[in-house]
Amino acid sequence: WLKPPARGSRLGSELAGKNLGLLGFGRIARGVAAAAAALGMRVFAYSPHAASETASPLGVTLLPSAEELFCTCSHVSLHCALTPQTRLLVGGEMLERMPAVGPDGAACGSHLINVARGGIADEAAVAAALHAGTLTSYASDVFDQEPLPADHPLLGCPGFIGTPHIGGATREAQDRVGLQIAAAVLAVLDGRVPEDGVVGVA
């Protein structure tokens, strides 16, 4: 077929050489860190609970604040819990901090992924940033209101990719959930704290 010249909007950007920021550093974020490192990304993370002993073996640099994470990374993935402290944490001011150029000098845009919980990203602010070009893309599997209403500001935004909260909809994931629940029940009956923790228990 006739292939148009690769220029302008047809040009993509490589992940290798770019900075990925992980807001939260639990099991899923650590898996993302390993995958991103394999693609040649430099990985940074912020979590008040993260320890360097966990981050260093993965080649992850811990940063002292969420603000510094957004200032450092053109690509950010959300992995933290939804709490009073994290609700609407990622708003317009935070998005404006993101560089649109990688440390390799390539203009790559700024990209936000939410696979944590709806309500962490201010969706109205994200929509405004997408329309303004402050944010290049937003991909999310979770939303503050599910399903999204037909008049939601994200729908129709340039650079928006949404899925209906199906990140765990694989046979393998559902098998793991069943095994984790059984293991947690057995641990509690044995007087131990479950390895994967108990959601909703302080």
PDB file of C-alpha atoms in Angstrom, residues 16-200:
ATOM      1  CA  ALA A  16      12.606   4.088  25.866  1.00  0.00           C
ATOM      2  CA  GLY A  17      14.481   6.965  27.447  1.00  0.00           C
ATOM      3  CA  LYS A  18      11.374   8.552  28.971  1.00  0.00           C
ATOM      4  CA  ASN A  19      10.546   9.038  32.657  1.00  0.00           C
ATOM      5  CA  LEU A  20       7.668   7.038  34.129  1.00  0.00           C
ATOM      6  CA  GLY A  21       6.223   8.118  37.468  1.00  0.00           C
ATOM      7  CA  LEU A  22       4.271   5.741  39.698  1.00  0.00           C
ATOM      8  CA  LEU A  23       1.963   7.373  42.231  1.00  0.00           C
ATOM      9  CA  GLY A  24       1.720   4.544  44.741  1.00  0.00           C
ATOM     10  CA  PHE A  25       4.120   1.627  44.958  1.00  0.00           C
ATOM     11  CA  GLY A  26       2.165  -1.507  45.778  1.00  0.00           C
ATOM     12  CA  ARG A  27       2.260  -4.890  44.065  1.00  0.00           C
ATOM     13  CA  ILE A  28       0.714  -3.739  40.785  1.00  0.00           C
ATOM     14  CA  ALA A  29       2.903  -0.627  40.564  1.00  0.00           C
ATOM     15  CA  ARG A  30       6.006  -2.757  41.139  1.00  0.00           C
ATOM     16  CA  GLY A  31       4.938  -5.008  38.258  1.00  0.00           C
ATOM     17  CA  VAL A  32       4.501  -1.955  36.031  1.00  0.00           C
ATOM     18  CA  ALA A  33       7.955  -0.748  37.107  1.00  0.00           C
ATOM     19  CA  ALA A  34       9.556  -4.015  35.998  1.00  0.00           C
ATOM     20  CA  ALA A  35       7.766  -3.921  32.621  1.00  0.00           C
ATOM     21  CA  ALA A  36       8.648  -0.257  32.038  1.00  0.00           C
ATOM     22  CA  ALA A  37      12.304  -0.832  32.911  1.00  0.00           C
ATOM     23  CA  ALA A  38      12.394  -3.652  30.357  1.00  0.00           C
ATOM     24  CA  LEU A  39      11.202  -1.123  27.752  1.00  0.00           C
ATOM     25  CA  GLY A  40      14.053   1.211  28.643  1.00  0.00           C
ATOM     26  CA  MET A  41      12.129   3.728  30.736  1.00  0.00           C
ATOM     27  CA  ARG A  42      13.546   5.461  33.789  1.00  0.00           C
ATOM     28  CA  VAL A  43      11.136   4.730  36.643  1.00  0.00           C
ATOM     29  CA  PHE A  44      10.332   6.984  39.595  1.00  0.00           C
ATOM     30  CA  ALA A  45       7.786   6.510  42.365  1.00  0.00           C
ATOM     31  CA  TYR A  46       6.172   8.340  45.233  1.00  0.00           C
ATOM     32  CA  SER A  47       4.407   6.686  48.137  1.00  0.00           C
ATOM     33  CA  PRO A  48       4.565   7.646  51.804  1.00  0.00           C
ATOM     34  CA  HIS A  49       4.802   3.918  52.538  1.00  0.00           C
ATOM     35  CA  ALA A  50       7.517   2.928  50.030  1.00  0.00           C
ATOM     36  CA  ALA A  51      10.951   1.854  51.237  1.00  0.00           C
ATOM     37  CA  SER A  52      14.212   2.093  49.308  1.00  0.00           C
ATOM     38  CA  GLU A  53      14.836  -1.598  50.075  1.00  0.00           C
ATOM     39  CA  THR A  54      11.821  -2.399  47.882  1.00  0.00           C
ATOM     40  CA  ALA A  55      12.490   0.184  45.160  1.00  0.00           C
ATOM     41  CA  SER A  56      16.240  -0.163  44.646  1.00  0.00           C
ATOM     42  CA  PRO A  57      16.278  -3.788  43.416  1.00  0.00           C
ATOM     43  CA  LEU A  58      13.793  -2.750  40.703  1.00  0.00           C
ATOM     44  CA  GLY A  59      15.911   0.240  39.678  1.00  0.00           C
ATOM     45  CA  VAL A  60      13.189   2.627  40.874  1.00  0.00           C
ATOM     46  CA  THR A  61      14.062   6.048  42.276  1.00  0.00           C
ATOM     47  CA  LEU A  62      11.806   7.195  45.120  1.00  0.00           C
ATOM     48  CA  LEU A  63      10.854  10.872  45.147  1.00  0.00           C
ATOM     49  CA  PRO A  64       9.832  12.880  48.233  1.00  0.00           C
ATOM     50  CA  SER A  65       6.441  14.140  46.989  1.00  0.00           C
ATOM     51  CA  ALA A  66       3.714  13.702  44.414  1.00  0.00           C
ATOM     52  CA  GLU A  67       4.484  17.211  43.155  1.00  0.00           C
ATOM     53  CA  GLU A  68       8.091  16.284  42.396  1.00  0.00           C
ATOM     54  CA  LEU A  69       6.931  13.105  40.672  1.00  0.00           C
ATOM     55  CA  PHE A  70       4.772  15.116  38.258  1.00  0.00           C
ATOM     56  CA  CYS A  71       7.554  17.653  37.691  1.00  0.00           C
ATOM     57  CA  THR A  72       9.962  14.837  36.785  1.00  0.00           C
ATOM     58  CA  CYS A  73       7.851  12.543  34.607  1.00  0.00           C
ATOM     59  CA  SER A  74       6.205  12.936  31.216  1.00  0.00           C
ATOM     60  CA  HIS A  75       4.345   9.665  31.812  1.00  0.00           C
ATOM     61  CA  VAL A  76       2.525   9.058  35.134  1.00  0.00           C
ATOM     62  CA  SER A  77       0.526   5.999  36.212  1.00  0.00           C
ATOM     63  CA  LEU A  78      -1.787   6.122  39.245  1.00  0.00           C
ATOM     64  CA  HIS A  79      -1.676   3.164  41.653  1.00  0.00           C
ATOM     65  CA  CYS A  80      -2.610   4.627  45.050  1.00  0.00           C
ATOM     66  CA  ALA A  81      -5.689   3.994  47.176  1.00  0.00           C
ATOM     67  CA  LEU A  82      -8.593   6.439  47.183  1.00  0.00           C
ATOM     68  CA  THR A  83      -8.516   8.170  50.569  1.00  0.00           C
ATOM     69  CA  PRO A  84      -9.508  11.633  51.820  1.00  0.00           C
ATOM     70  CA  GLN A  85      -5.860  12.618  51.187  1.00  0.00           C
ATOM     71  CA  THR A  86      -5.771  11.353  47.580  1.00  0.00           C
ATOM     72  CA  ARG A  87      -9.255  12.401  46.434  1.00  0.00           C
ATOM     73  CA  LEU A  88      -8.842  14.867  43.541  1.00  0.00           C
ATOM     74  CA  LEU A  89      -5.082  14.852  44.180  1.00  0.00           C
ATOM     75  CA  VAL A  90      -4.351  15.021  40.461  1.00  0.00           C
ATOM     76  CA  GLY A  91      -5.847  18.279  39.234  1.00  0.00           C
ATOM     77  CA  GLY A  92      -4.996  21.022  36.789  1.00  0.00           C
ATOM     78  CA  GLU A  93      -2.086  22.395  38.813  1.00  0.00           C
ATOM     79  CA  MET A  94      -0.463  18.958  39.043  1.00  0.00           C
ATOM     80  CA  LEU A  95      -0.958  18.264  35.326  1.00  0.00           C
ATOM     81  CA  GLU A  96       0.666  21.568  34.392  1.00  0.00           C
ATOM     82  CA  ARG A  97       3.830  20.422  36.160  1.00  0.00           C
ATOM     83  CA  MET A  98       4.361  17.504  33.762  1.00  0.00           C
ATOM     84  CA  PRO A  99       7.129  17.949  31.180  1.00  0.00           C
ATOM     85  CA  ALA A 100       6.214  17.283  27.567  1.00  0.00           C
ATOM     86  CA  VAL A 101       9.825  16.516  26.658  1.00  0.00           C
ATOM     87  CA  GLY A 102      11.746  13.436  27.765  1.00  0.00           C
ATOM     88  CA  PRO A 103      15.232  13.509  29.286  1.00  0.00           C
ATOM     89  CA  ASP A 104      16.458  12.278  25.885  1.00  0.00           C
ATOM     90  CA  GLY A 105      15.287  15.579  24.382  1.00  0.00           C
ATOM     91  CA  ALA A 106      12.409  14.050  22.424  1.00  0.00           C
ATOM     92  CA  ALA A 107       9.086  15.898  22.419  1.00  0.00           C
ATOM     93  CA  CYS A 108       6.836  13.124  23.708  1.00  0.00           C
ATOM     94  CA  GLY A 109       3.887  14.953  25.241  1.00  0.00           C
ATOM     95  CA  SER A 110       2.501  14.283  28.713  1.00  0.00           C
ATOM     96  CA  HIS A 111       0.482  11.171  29.482  1.00  0.00           C
ATOM     97  CA  LEU A 112      -1.596  10.062  32.487  1.00  0.00           C
ATOM     98  CA  ILE A 113      -2.876   6.545  33.217  1.00  0.00           C
ATOM     99  CA  ASN A 114      -5.352   5.711  35.982  1.00  0.00           C
ATOM    100  CA  VAL A 115      -5.647   2.059  36.974  1.00  0.00           C
ATOM    101  CA  ALA A 116      -6.204   2.843  40.647  1.00  0.00           C
ATOM    102  CA  ARG A 117      -9.576   4.325  41.592  1.00  0.00           C
ATOM    103  CA  GLY A 118     -11.952   6.910  40.221  1.00  0.00           C
ATOM    104  CA  GLY A 119     -11.809  10.152  42.194  1.00  0.00           C
ATOM    105  CA  ILE A 120      -8.012  10.387  42.429  1.00  0.00           C
ATOM    106  CA  ALA A 121      -7.844  12.354  39.181  1.00  0.00           C
ATOM    107  CA  ASP A 122     -10.066  15.404  38.909  1.00  0.00           C
ATOM    108  CA  GLU A 123     -11.875  14.361  35.736  1.00  0.00           C
ATOM    109  CA  ALA A 124     -13.113  17.863  34.889  1.00  0.00           C
ATOM    110  CA  ALA A 125      -9.548  19.184  35.195  1.00  0.00           C
ATOM    111  CA  VAL A 126      -8.235  16.284  33.087  1.00  0.00           C
ATOM    112  CA  ALA A 127     -10.811  17.029  30.367  1.00  0.00           C
ATOM    113  CA  ALA A 128      -9.871  20.715  30.390  1.00  0.00           C
ATOM    114  CA  ALA A 129      -6.165  19.832  30.144  1.00  0.00           C
ATOM    115  CA  LEU A 130      -6.812  17.495  27.208  1.00  0.00           C
ATOM    116  CA  HIS A 131      -8.751  20.197  25.346  1.00  0.00           C
ATOM    117  CA  ALA A 132      -6.070  22.782  26.126  1.00  0.00           C
ATOM    118  CA  GLY A 133      -3.233  20.467  25.071  1.00  0.00           C
ATOM    119  CA  THR A 134      -1.617  20.648  28.514  1.00  0.00           C
ATOM    120  CA  LEU A 135      -2.150  16.889  28.730  1.00  0.00           C
ATOM    121  CA  THR A 136      -1.588  14.787  25.619  1.00  0.00           C
ATOM    122  CA  SER A 137      -3.452  11.652  26.643  1.00  0.00           C
ATOM    123  CA  TYR A 138      -5.449  10.168  29.504  1.00  0.00           C
ATOM    124  CA  ALA A 139      -6.169   6.449  29.714  1.00  0.00           C
ATOM    125  CA  SER A 140      -8.391   5.198  32.514  1.00  0.00           C
ATOM    126  CA  ASP A 141     -10.130   1.992  33.561  1.00  0.00           C
ATOM    127  CA  VAL A 142     -11.774   3.652  36.587  1.00  0.00           C
ATOM    128  CA  PHE A 143     -14.051   6.643  37.032  1.00  0.00           C
ATOM    129  CA  ASP A 144     -15.631   8.650  39.819  1.00  0.00           C
ATOM    130  CA  GLN A 145     -19.073   7.687  38.506  1.00  0.00           C
ATOM    131  CA  GLU A 146     -19.509   4.307  36.819  1.00  0.00           C
ATOM    132  CA  PRO A 147     -20.805   3.859  34.226  1.00  0.00           C
ATOM    133  CA  LEU A 148     -19.893   7.218  32.733  1.00  0.00           C
ATOM    134  CA  PRO A 149     -22.935   9.394  32.021  1.00  0.00           C
ATOM    135  CA  ALA A 150     -23.475  10.305  28.360  1.00  0.00           C
ATOM    136  CA  ASP A 151     -22.662  13.980  29.046  1.00  0.00           C
ATOM    137  CA  HIS A 152     -19.401  13.291  30.910  1.00  0.00           C
ATOM    138  CA  PRO A 153     -16.741  15.899  30.034  1.00  0.00           C
ATOM    139  CA  LEU A 154     -14.137  13.225  29.170  1.00  0.00           C
ATOM    140  CA  LEU A 155     -16.226  11.725  26.391  1.00  0.00           C
ATOM    141  CA  GLY A 156     -15.203  13.262  23.112  1.00  0.00           C
ATOM    142  CA  CYS A 157     -11.942  14.664  24.485  1.00  0.00           C
ATOM    143  CA  PRO A 158      -8.916  14.330  22.211  1.00  0.00           C
ATOM    144  CA  GLY A 159      -6.433  11.805  23.607  1.00  0.00           C
ATOM    145  CA  PHE A 160      -8.923  10.094  25.942  1.00  0.00           C
ATOM    146  CA  ILE A 161      -9.026   6.291  26.126  1.00  0.00           C
ATOM    147  CA  GLY A 162     -11.475   4.659  28.538  1.00  0.00           C
ATOM    148  CA  THR A 163     -12.363   1.098  29.455  1.00  0.00           C
ATOM    149  CA  PRO A 164     -15.300   0.065  31.713  1.00  0.00           C
ATOM    150  CA  HIS A 165     -13.382  -1.062  34.838  1.00  0.00           C
ATOM    151  CA  ILE A 166     -12.305  -4.377  33.297  1.00  0.00           C
ATOM    152  CA  GLY A 167      -8.608  -4.381  34.218  1.00  0.00           C
ATOM    153  CA  GLY A 168      -9.063  -7.610  36.170  1.00  0.00           C
ATOM    154  CA  ALA A 169     -11.337  -9.309  33.647  1.00  0.00           C
ATOM    155  CA  THR A 170      -9.096 -12.227  32.723  1.00  0.00           C
ATOM    156  CA  ARG A 171      -9.384 -15.891  33.664  1.00  0.00           C
ATOM    157  CA  GLU A 172      -5.965 -15.737  35.294  1.00  0.00           C
ATOM    158  CA  ALA A 173      -6.806 -12.682  37.397  1.00  0.00           C
ATOM    159  CA  GLN A 174     -10.073 -14.180  38.614  1.00  0.00           C
ATOM    160  CA  ASP A 175      -8.274 -17.426  39.550  1.00  0.00           C
ATOM    161  CA  ARG A 176      -5.706 -15.426  41.526  1.00  0.00           C
ATOM    162  CA  VAL A 177      -8.415 -13.489  43.358  1.00  0.00           C
ATOM    163  CA  GLY A 178     -10.050 -16.728  44.489  1.00  0.00           C
ATOM    164  CA  LEU A 179      -6.739 -18.132  45.715  1.00  0.00           C
ATOM    165  CA  GLN A 180      -5.861 -14.895  47.514  1.00  0.00           C
ATOM    166  CA  ILE A 181      -9.226 -14.842  49.302  1.00  0.00           C
ATOM    167  CA  ALA A 182      -8.825 -18.455  50.400  1.00  0.00           C
ATOM    168  CA  ALA A 183      -5.247 -17.803  51.574  1.00  0.00           C
ATOM    169  CA  ALA A 184      -6.360 -14.713  53.515  1.00  0.00           C
ATOM    170  CA  VAL A 185      -9.164 -16.609  55.277  1.00  0.00           C
ATOM    171  CA  LEU A 186      -6.780 -19.425  56.231  1.00  0.00           C
ATOM    172  CA  ALA A 187      -4.220 -16.921  57.524  1.00  0.00           C
ATOM    173  CA  VAL A 188      -6.772 -15.145  59.731  1.00  0.00           C
ATOM    174  CA  LEU A 189      -8.064 -18.475  61.097  1.00  0.00           C
ATOM    175  CA  ASP A 190      -4.446 -19.318  61.900  1.00  0.00           C
ATOM    176  CA  GLY A 191      -3.966 -16.015  63.755  1.00  0.00           C
ATOM    177  CA  ARG A 192      -1.747 -14.466  61.065  1.00  0.00           C
ATOM    178  CA  VAL A 193      -2.023 -11.279  59.027  1.00  0.00           C
ATOM    179  CA  PRO A 194      -2.709 -12.100  55.352  1.00  0.00           C
ATOM    180  CA  GLU A 195       0.292 -11.518  53.097  1.00  0.00           C
ATOM    181  CA  ASP A 196      -1.620  -9.302  50.677  1.00  0.00           C
ATOM    182  CA  GLY A 197      -3.260  -7.319  53.465  1.00  0.00           C
ATOM    183  CA  VAL A 198      -6.957  -6.820  54.096  1.00  0.00           C
ATOM    184  CA  VAL A 199      -8.669  -4.012  52.192  1.00  0.00           C
ATOM    185  CA  GLY A 200     -10.549  -1.585  54.388  1.00  0.00           C
TER     186      GLY A 200
END
